[in-house]
Amino acid sequence: MPTHTVKSFDEELKRLMNLISQMGGLVETQVQDCIQSLAKRDSTIAERVIQGDLKIDSLEHDVNDLTVRMLALRQPLAEDLRRVVGALKISADLERIGDYAANISKRSVALNQVPPARPATGIPRMGRMVQQILKEVLDAYVEQDAEKALLVWRRDEEVDEMYTSLFRELLTYMMEDPRNITPCTHLLFMAKNIERIGDHATNIAETLYYQVTGRPLTAERPKGDTSAFTVVEPEN
Amino acid sequence: MPTHTVKSFDEELKRLMNLISQMGGLVETQVQDCIQSLAKRDSTIAERVIQGDLKIDSLEHDVNDLTVRMLALRQPLAEDLRRVVGALKISADLERIGDYAANISKRSVALNQVPPARPATGIPRMGRMVQQILKEVLDAYVEQDAEKALLVWRRDEEVDEMYTSLFRELLTYMMEDPRNITPCTHLLFMAKNIERIGDHATNIAETLYYQVTGRPLTAERPKGDTSAFTVVEPEN
């Protein structure tokens, strides 16, 4: 096999990984900004996040095109193949995270039309935790570090637990005062979106682990989100 | 190229498409059953759906393994490559639909612990619409029919509109009586899950269209879900 063919595959692989890193960087900023737009009640930031989602969608298309071309023309094997297929999956997760950030921002715009509800601090705290997890998994991707991916994968339980507790708290506020119902419903969905961002960061960790080691993370992840089973009754 | 190699690829492709159809059939049943468990307040059906999700996850792993093996050993090109990559994407969408059906069932179990809230009919109606859309896109997959895929893709707007109207309705019920808050919150998330099932059916339609025609469905899909911007104020 002539050397330039091999080199060329490496170059395409580098380009693919750069695209993922670029997407990851944008998505990190979007997540950070959507939490800011909520914490500061700032609709200008929110609008920027909503607009910014288009760029992420367009990068996902670039990743799709490049991976399909690499599969067709380069016919990669073993770890190379896992990297190309991995990029396809990771870009889909990043695109979804971007969608959730945009949805959180849309809800921030709605929340800014009504007086602030009491419990706006829990969600930014959960948001910062998920931001940190996302940052760590993207660092792990750049370093192709399976151990780091495993650490991230284990942390999702904390997010789920925080979500379940926020869910109960928000239901209680809604029962206290009907004026809390609209804002708290949006906060509930925002919390759910943040929890889902955590799930997608976990997916990325799973994909990365498989990509680097060739072994799946098969053990069932501990599940801390029991909110679907939650029943909260009004006091009176 | 020896004929048996080609035949063997066709056999693997048939097996891959059968796996997708099998997964699709199971997912259809799960969606139907989770709507039933809600409409009939039947926790036994709900438990069956929750358990049944494992089988779908395991089929997704089978699809993943087979596609990666086909990419590595068969190195397919053009339409064959699109079919293999398409199966990878479609199985991920089906797996998510299964997750949503299981989540709806978990919430049915929670709802059965409290007296029924008023508006349980809107969600089953929305559920039946999404069931129909899912059925049509799976039929389109079996027939590899791009035109049918396009028809499904356009119908998602109806689902979004129904969801937005249900969202407002449920907020109103919550404001009327605090005892409605817990059940209506679960109904809100169930409605959202059904709307997401519709989105994933739409994704499958997009993947199928590209797979058959080689052209992406690029035009922006009309968005009818404006619930993220919704503000409903209490009457008093």
Coordinates of C-alpha atoms in Angstrom, one line a residue:
Chain A
M1 CA 0.0 0.0 0.0
P2 CA 1.5 3.4 -1.0
T3 CA 2.3 5.6 2.0
H4 CA 0.3 8.6 0.8
T5 CA -2.9 6.6 1.0
V6 CA -2.3 5.8 4.6
K7 CA -1.3 9.3 5.4
S8 CA -4.4 10.6 3.6
F9 CA -6.6 8.4 5.8
D10 CA -4.9 9.8 8.9
E11 CA -5.5 13.3 7.7
E12 CA -9.2 12.6 7.1
L13 CA -9.4 11.0 10.6
K14 CA -7.7 14.1 12.1
R15 CA -10.2 16.3 10.2
L16 CA -13.1 14.1 11.5
M17 CA -11.9 14.4 15.1
N18 CA -11.4 18.1 14.7
L19 CA -15.0 18.5 13.5
I20 CA -16.2 16.6 16.6
S21 CA -14.0 18.8 18.8
Q22 CA -15.3 21.9 17.1
M23 CA -18.9 20.7 17.5
G24 CA -18.1 19.8 21.2
G25 CA -16.7 23.3 21.9
L26 CA -19.8 25.0 20.4
V27 CA -22.1 22.7 22.3
E28 CA -20.3 23.4 25.6
T29 CA -20.8 27.1 25.0
Q30 CA -24.4 26.6 24.2
V31 CA -25.0 24.7 27.4
Q32 CA -23.2 27.3 29.4
D33 CA -25.1 30.1 27.8
C34 CA -28.5 28.6 28.2
I35 CA -27.9 28.1 32.0
Q36 CA -26.7 31.8 32.1
S37 CA -29.9 32.9 30.3
L38 CA -31.9 31.2 32.9
A39 CA -29.9 32.3 36.0
K40 CA -29.7 35.9 34.8
R41 CA -33.2 36.1 33.2
D42 CA -31.4 37.3 30.0
S43 CA -33.5 36.8 26.9
T44 CA -30.7 38.2 24.7
I45 CA -28.4 35.3 25.6
A46 CA -31.3 33.0 25.1
E47 CA -32.0 34.3 21.6
R48 CA -28.3 33.8 20.7
V49 CA -28.4 30.2 21.8
I50 CA -31.6 29.6 19.8
Q51 CA -29.9 31.0 16.7
G52 CA -26.6 29.2 17.4
D53 CA -28.2 25.8 17.1
L54 CA -28.2 26.0 13.3
K55 CA -24.3 26.0 13.2
I56 CA -24.3 22.8 15.3
D57 CA -26.8 21.1 13.0
S58 CA -24.7 22.1 10.0
L59 CA -21.5 20.6 11.6
E60 CA -23.4 17.3 12.2
H61 CA -24.2 17.2 8.5
D62 CA -20.4 17.7 7.8
V63 CA -19.6 14.8 10.1
N64 CA -22.2 12.6 8.4
D65 CA -20.9 13.4 4.9
L66 CA -17.2 12.9 5.9
T67 CA -17.9 9.6 7.7
V68 CA -19.9 8.1 4.8
R69 CA -17.2 9.2 2.4
M70 CA -14.5 7.7 4.6
L71 CA -16.4 4.4 4.9
A72 CA -16.9 4.2 1.1
L73 CA -13.4 5.3 -0.1
R74 CA -11.1 4.3 2.8
Q75 CA -12.9 1.1 4.0
P76 CA -11.3 1.4 7.4
L77 CA -10.8 -1.6 9.7
A78 CA -10.6 -2.4 13.5
E79 CA -9.9 0.7 15.6
D80 CA -10.0 3.0 12.5
L81 CA -13.5 1.7 11.8
R82 CA -14.6 2.2 15.4
R83 CA -13.4 5.8 15.3
V84 CA -15.3 6.6 12.2
V85 CA -18.5 4.9 13.4
G86 CA -17.9 6.5 16.8
A87 CA -17.7 10.0 15.3
L88 CA -21.1 9.3 13.6
K89 CA -22.7 8.5 17.0
I90 CA -21.0 11.2 19.0
S91 CA -22.0 13.9 16.6
A92 CA -25.7 12.7 16.9
D93 CA -25.4 13.0 20.7
L94 CA -23.9 16.5 20.4
E95 CA -26.6 17.6 18.0
R96 CA -29.2 16.5 20.6
I97 CA -27.5 18.3 23.4
G98 CA -27.6 21.4 21.2
D99 CA -31.3 20.9 20.7
Y100 CA -31.8 20.7 24.5
A101 CA -29.8 23.9 25.1
A102 CA -32.0 25.7 22.5
N103 CA -35.2 24.3 24.1
I104 CA -34.0 25.5 27.6
S105 CA -33.4 29.0 26.0
K106 CA -36.9 29.1 24.5
R107 CA -38.3 28.3 28.0
S108 CA -36.1 31.1 29.5
V109 CA -37.7 33.5 27.1
A110 CA -41.2 32.3 28.3
L111 CA -40.1 32.5 32.0
N112 CA -39.0 36.2 31.5
Q113 CA -42.5 37.1 30.7
V114 CA -43.8 36.2 34.2
P115 CA -42.5 37.1 37.7
P116 CA -39.7 34.8 38.9
A117 CA -40.7 31.6 40.7
R118 CA -38.9 30.8 43.9
P119 CA -36.6 27.9 43.1
A120 CA -34.4 29.1 40.2
T121 CA -31.2 28.2 42.0
G122 CA -31.5 24.4 41.8
I123 CA -31.5 24.2 38.1
P124 CA -28.4 26.3 37.5
R125 CA -26.6 24.1 40.0
M126 CA -27.7 21.0 38.1
G127 CA -26.7 22.8 34.9
R128 CA -23.2 23.5 36.2
M129 CA -22.8 19.8 37.2
V130 CA -23.8 18.7 33.7
Q131 CA -21.6 21.3 32.1
Q132 CA -18.7 19.9 34.0
I133 CA -19.5 16.3 32.9
L134 CA -19.8 17.4 29.3
K135 CA -16.4 19.2 29.5
E136 CA -14.8 16.1 31.0
V137 CA -16.1 13.7 28.3
L138 CA -15.0 16.1 25.6
D139 CA -11.5 16.3 27.1
A140 CA -11.6 12.5 27.3
Y141 CA -12.4 12.4 23.6
V142 CA -9.5 14.7 22.6
E143 CA -7.2 12.6 24.7
Q144 CA -8.9 9.3 23.6
D145 CA -8.8 8.3 27.2
A146 CA -11.0 5.3 28.1
E147 CA -10.4 5.6 31.9
K148 CA -11.6 9.2 31.9
A149 CA -14.6 8.1 29.9
L150 CA -15.5 5.5 32.5
L151 CA -15.3 8.1 35.3
V152 CA -17.7 10.4 33.4
W153 CA -20.1 7.5 32.8
R154 CA -20.3 6.8 36.5
R155 CA -21.1 10.4 37.4
D156 CA -24.5 10.5 35.6
E157 CA -26.1 9.0 38.7
E158 CA -25.5 12.2 40.7
V159 CA -27.4 14.2 38.0
D160 CA -30.3 11.8 38.0
E161 CA -30.6 12.1 41.8
M162 CA -30.5 15.8 41.7
Y163 CA -33.2 15.8 39.0
T164 CA -35.5 13.5 41.1
S165 CA -35.2 15.8 44.1
L166 CA -35.8 19.0 42.0
F167 CA -38.9 17.3 40.5
R168 CA -40.5 16.9 43.9
E169 CA -39.5 20.4 45.0
L170 CA -41.1 22.0 41.9
L171 CA -44.3 20.0 42.3
T172 CA -44.5 21.4 45.9
Y173 CA -44.1 25.0 44.7
M174 CA -46.9 24.5 42.2
M175 CA -49.2 23.3 44.9
E176 CA -48.4 26.3 47.1
D177 CA -49.5 28.9 44.6
P178 CA -51.2 28.5 41.2
R179 CA -49.2 31.4 39.9
N180 CA -46.2 29.1 40.2
I181 CA -47.6 26.6 37.8
T182 CA -46.6 28.0 34.5
P183 CA -43.0 29.0 35.5
C184 CA -42.5 25.7 37.5
T185 CA -43.7 23.6 34.5
H186 CA -41.1 25.3 32.3
L187 CA -38.5 24.7 35.1
L188 CA -39.5 21.0 35.2
F189 CA -38.9 20.6 31.5
M190 CA -35.7 22.5 31.8
A191 CA -34.5 20.2 34.5
K192 CA -35.5 17.2 32.4
N193 CA -33.6 18.7 29.5
I194 CA -30.5 19.1 31.6
E195 CA -30.9 15.5 32.8
R196 CA -31.1 14.4 29.2
I197 CA -27.9 16.4 28.4
G198 CA -26.3 14.3 31.1
D199 CA -27.6 11.1 29.5
H200 CA -26.1 12.1 26.1
A201 CA -22.8 12.9 27.8
T202 CA -23.0 9.4 29.2
N203 CA -23.7 8.0 25.7
I204 CA -20.6 9.8 24.4
A205 CA -18.6 8.2 27.2
E206 CA -19.9 4.7 26.3
T207 CA -19.1 5.3 22.6
L208 CA -15.6 6.6 23.4
Y209 CA -14.9 3.7 25.8
Y210 CA -15.8 1.2 23.0
Q211 CA -13.9 3.1 20.4
V212 CA -10.7 3.1 22.4
T213 CA -10.8 -0.4 24.0
G214 CA -13.0 -2.4 21.5
R215 CA -15.0 -3.6 24.5
P216 CA -18.6 -2.4 25.3
L217 CA -19.5 -0.8 28.6
T218 CA -22.1 -3.5 29.2
A219 CA -22.8 -3.3 32.9
E220 CA -26.1 -1.7 33.6
R221 CA -25.5 1.9 34.6
P222 CA -26.9 2.7 38.1
K223 CA -30.2 4.6 37.6
G224 CA -30.9 7.4 40.1
D225 CA -33.8 9.0 38.2
T226 CA -37.0 7.7 39.9
S227 CA -39.0 10.8 39.1
A228 CA -41.3 8.9 36.7
F229 CA -42.6 7.0 39.7
T230 CA -43.0 10.2 41.9
V231 CA -46.4 11.1 43.5
V232 CA -46.6 14.3 45.5
E233 CA -49.9 15.1 47.3
P234 CA -51.1 18.6 48.2
E235 CA -51.0 19.4 51.9
N236 CA -54.7 20.3 52.4
Chain B
M1 CA -15.6 -11.2 -7.8
P2 CA -17.0 -14.6 -6.9
T3 CA -20.8 -14.8 -6.9
H4 CA -21.0 -16.3 -3.4
T5 CA -19.5 -13.2 -1.9
V6 CA -22.1 -11.0 -3.4
K7 CA -24.9 -13.4 -2.4
S8 CA -23.5 -13.4 1.1
F9 CA -23.6 -9.6 1.3
D10 CA -27.3 -9.7 0.2
E11 CA -28.0 -12.3 2.8
E12 CA -26.5 -10.2 5.5
L13 CA -28.3 -7.1 4.3
K14 CA -31.6 -9.1 4.4
R15 CA -30.7 -10.2 7.9
L16 CA -30.0 -6.6 8.9
M17 CA -33.3 -5.4 7.4
N18 CA -35.1 -8.3 9.2
L19 CA -33.6 -7.2 12.5
I20 CA -34.8 -3.7 11.9
S21 CA -38.3 -4.9 11.1
Q22 CA -38.3 -7.1 14.1
M23 CA -37.3 -4.2 16.3
G24 CA -39.9 -2.0 14.6
G25 CA -42.6 -4.6 15.3
L26 CA -41.7 -4.8 19.0
V27 CA -41.5 -1.0 19.3
E28 CA -44.9 -0.7 17.7
T29 CA -46.4 -3.1 20.2
Q30 CA -44.7 -1.3 23.1
V31 CA -46.1 2.1 22.0
Q32 CA -49.6 0.6 21.6
D33 CA -49.4 -1.1 25.0
C34 CA -48.2 2.0 26.8
I35 CA -51.1 4.0 25.5
Q36 CA -53.4 1.2 26.6
S37 CA -51.9 1.1 30.1
L38 CA -52.7 4.8 30.4
A39 CA -56.2 4.7 28.8
K40 CA -57.3 1.7 30.9
R41 CA -55.3 2.6 34.1
D42 CA -53.8 -0.9 33.8
S43 CA -50.5 -1.3 35.7
T44 CA -50.1 -4.9 34.6
I45 CA -49.7 -3.8 30.9
A46 CA -47.4 -1.0 32.1
E47 CA -45.1 -3.5 33.9
R48 CA -45.0 -5.6 30.8
V49 CA -43.9 -2.6 28.7
I50 CA -41.2 -1.7 31.2
Q51 CA -39.8 -5.3 31.1
G52 CA -40.1 -5.5 27.4
D53 CA -37.7 -2.7 26.8
L54 CA -34.7 -4.9 27.5
K55 CA -35.4 -7.0 24.4
I56 CA -35.4 -3.9 22.2
D57 CA -32.1 -2.7 23.7
S58 CA -30.6 -6.2 23.0
L59 CA -31.8 -6.0 19.3
E60 CA -30.1 -2.6 19.0
H61 CA -26.9 -4.2 20.1
D62 CA -27.4 -7.0 17.5
V63 CA -27.9 -4.3 14.8
N64 CA -24.8 -2.5 15.9
D65 CA -22.6 -5.6 15.8
L66 CA -23.9 -6.7 12.4
T67 CA -23.5 -3.2 10.8
V68 CA -19.9 -2.9 12.1
R69 CA -19.1 -6.4 10.9
M70 CA -20.6 -5.6 7.5
L71 CA -18.7 -2.3 7.2
A72 CA -15.4 -4.1 8.1
L73 CA -15.8 -7.3 6.1
R74 CA -18.0 -6.3 3.2
Q75 CA -16.9 -2.7 2.6
P76 CA -20.2 -1.8 0.9
L77 CA -20.5 1.1 -1.5
A78 CA -23.2 3.6 -2.6
E79 CA -26.8 2.4 -1.9
D80 CA -25.5 -0.7 0.0
L81 CA -23.4 1.6 2.3
R82 CA -26.4 3.9 2.8
R83 CA -28.5 1.0 3.8
V84 CA -26.0 -0.2 6.4
V85 CA -25.4 3.2 7.9
G86 CA -29.2 3.8 7.7
A87 CA -29.9 0.7 9.7
L88 CA -27.5 2.0 12.4
K89 CA -29.4 5.3 12.7
I90 CA -32.9 3.8 12.5
S91 CA -32.1 1.3 15.2
A92 CA -31.0 4.1 17.5
D93 CA -34.3 5.9 16.8
L94 CA -36.3 2.8 17.5
E95 CA -34.3 2.2 20.8
R96 CA -35.2 5.7 21.9
I97 CA -38.9 5.2 21.0
G98 CA -38.8 2.1 23.2
D99 CA -37.3 4.2 26.1
Y100 CA -40.2 6.7 25.7
A101 CA -42.8 3.9 25.8
A102 CA -41.2 2.5 29.0
N103 CA -41.1 6.0 30.6
I104 CA -44.8 6.5 29.7
S105 CA -45.6 3.1 31.4
K106 CA -43.6 4.1 34.5
R107 CA -45.7 7.3 34.7
S108 CA -48.9 5.2 34.2
V109 CA -48.0 3.2 37.3
A110 CA -47.6 6.5 39.3
L111 CA -50.9 7.8 37.9
N112 CA -52.7 4.7 39.1
Q113 CA -51.8 5.6 42.7
V114 CA -53.9 8.8 42.6
P115 CA -57.5 9.5 41.5
P116 CA -57.9 10.0 37.7
A117 CA -57.4 13.6 36.5
R118 CA -60.0 15.0 34.1
P119 CA -58.3 15.0 30.7
A120 CA -57.0 11.5 30.1
T121 CA -58.6 11.3 26.6
G122 CA -56.4 13.8 24.8
I123 CA -53.2 11.9 25.3
P124 CA -54.5 8.5 24.0
R125 CA -55.8 10.4 20.9
M126 CA -52.3 11.9 20.4
G127 CA -50.9 8.4 21.1
R128 CA -53.0 6.8 18.4
M129 CA -51.9 9.4 15.9
V130 CA -48.3 8.7 16.6
Q131 CA -48.9 5.0 16.5
Q132 CA -50.3 5.4 13.0
I133 CA -47.3 7.5 11.9
L134 CA -44.9 4.9 13.3
K135 CA -46.7 2.1 11.6
E136 CA -46.6 4.0 8.3
V137 CA -42.8 4.7 8.5
L138 CA -42.1 1.1 9.3
D139 CA -44.2 0.0 6.3
A140 CA -42.3 2.4 4.2
Y141 CA -39.1 0.9 5.5
V142 CA -40.1 -2.7 4.5
E143 CA -41.1 -1.4 1.1
Q144 CA -38.1 0.9 0.8
D145 CA -40.6 3.5 -0.3
A146 CA -39.2 7.1 -0.4
E147 CA -42.6 8.7 -1.3
K148 CA -44.3 7.1 1.7
A149 CA -41.4 8.3 3.9
L150 CA -42.0 11.8 2.7
L151 CA -45.7 11.6 3.5
V152 CA -44.9 10.5 7.1
W153 CA -42.3 13.2 7.5
R154 CA -44.9 15.9 6.7
R155 CA -47.4 14.6 9.2
D156 CA -45.3 15.3 12.3
E157 CA -46.6 18.9 12.3
E158 CA -50.1 17.6 13.3
V159 CA -48.5 15.9 16.3
D160 CA -46.7 19.0 17.4
E161 CA -49.9 21.1 17.2
M162 CA -51.8 18.6 19.2
Y163 CA -49.1 18.6 21.8
T164 CA -49.0 22.4 22.1
S165 CA -52.8 22.5 22.7
L166 CA -52.6 19.6 25.2
F167 CA -49.9 21.5 27.1
R168 CA -52.1 24.6 27.6
E169 CA -55.1 22.4 28.6
L170 CA -53.1 20.5 31.2
L171 CA -51.7 23.8 32.7
T172 CA -55.3 25.0 33.0
Y173 CA -56.4 21.9 34.9
M174 CA -53.4 22.3 37.3
M175 CA -54.5 25.8 38.1
E176 CA -58.1 24.8 38.8
D177 CA -57.2 22.3 41.5
P178 CA -53.9 21.5 43.2
R179 CA -54.8 17.9 43.4
N180 CA -54.5 17.8 39.6
I181 CA -50.8 18.9 39.8
T182 CA -49.1 15.5 40.3
P183 CA -51.3 13.6 37.7
C184 CA -51.2 16.5 35.2
T185 CA -47.4 16.8 35.5
H186 CA -47.1 13.1 34.6
L187 CA -49.5 13.6 31.7
L188 CA -47.5 16.6 30.5
F189 CA -44.3 14.5 30.4
M190 CA -46.3 11.6 28.7
A191 CA -47.5 14.0 26.1
K192 CA -44.0 15.2 25.6
N193 CA -42.8 11.6 25.3
I194 CA -45.4 10.9 22.6
E195 CA -44.4 14.1 20.8
R196 CA -40.8 12.8 20.9
I197 CA -41.8 9.4 19.5
G198 CA -43.3 11.4 16.6
D199 CA -40.0 13.2 16.2
H200 CA -38.1 9.9 16.0
A201 CA -40.6 8.5 13.5
T202 CA -39.8 11.6 11.5
N203 CA -36.0 11.0 11.8
I204 CA -36.6 7.4 10.5
A205 CA -38.5 8.9 7.5
E206 CA -35.5 11.2 6.8
T207 CA -33.0 8.4 7.0
L208 CA -35.1 6.2 4.8
Y209 CA -35.6 8.9 2.2
Y210 CA -31.8 9.5 2.0
Q211 CA -31.2 5.8 2.0
V212 CA -33.4 5.2 -1.0
T213 CA -32.9 8.3 -3.0
G214 CA -29.3 9.3 -2.0
R215 CA -30.6 12.9 -1.5
P216 CA -31.2 14.4 1.9
L217 CA -34.5 15.8 3.0
T218 CA -32.9 19.2 3.5
A219 CA -35.9 21.6 3.6
E220 CA -36.7 22.7 7.1
R221 CA -39.6 20.8 8.5
P222 CA -42.6 23.0 9.5
K223 CA -42.5 23.3 13.3
G224 CA -45.9 23.2 15.1
D225 CA -44.6 22.7 18.7
T226 CA -44.6 26.2 20.2
S227 CA -45.2 24.9 23.8
A228 CA -41.7 26.0 24.9
F229 CA -42.9 29.6 24.5
T230 CA -46.3 29.1 26.2
V231 CA -47.4 31.2 29.2
V232 CA -50.7 30.4 30.9
E233 CA -51.8 32.7 33.7
P234 CA -54.2 31.6 36.5
E235 CA -57.7 33.1 36.3
N236 CA -57.8 34.8 39.6

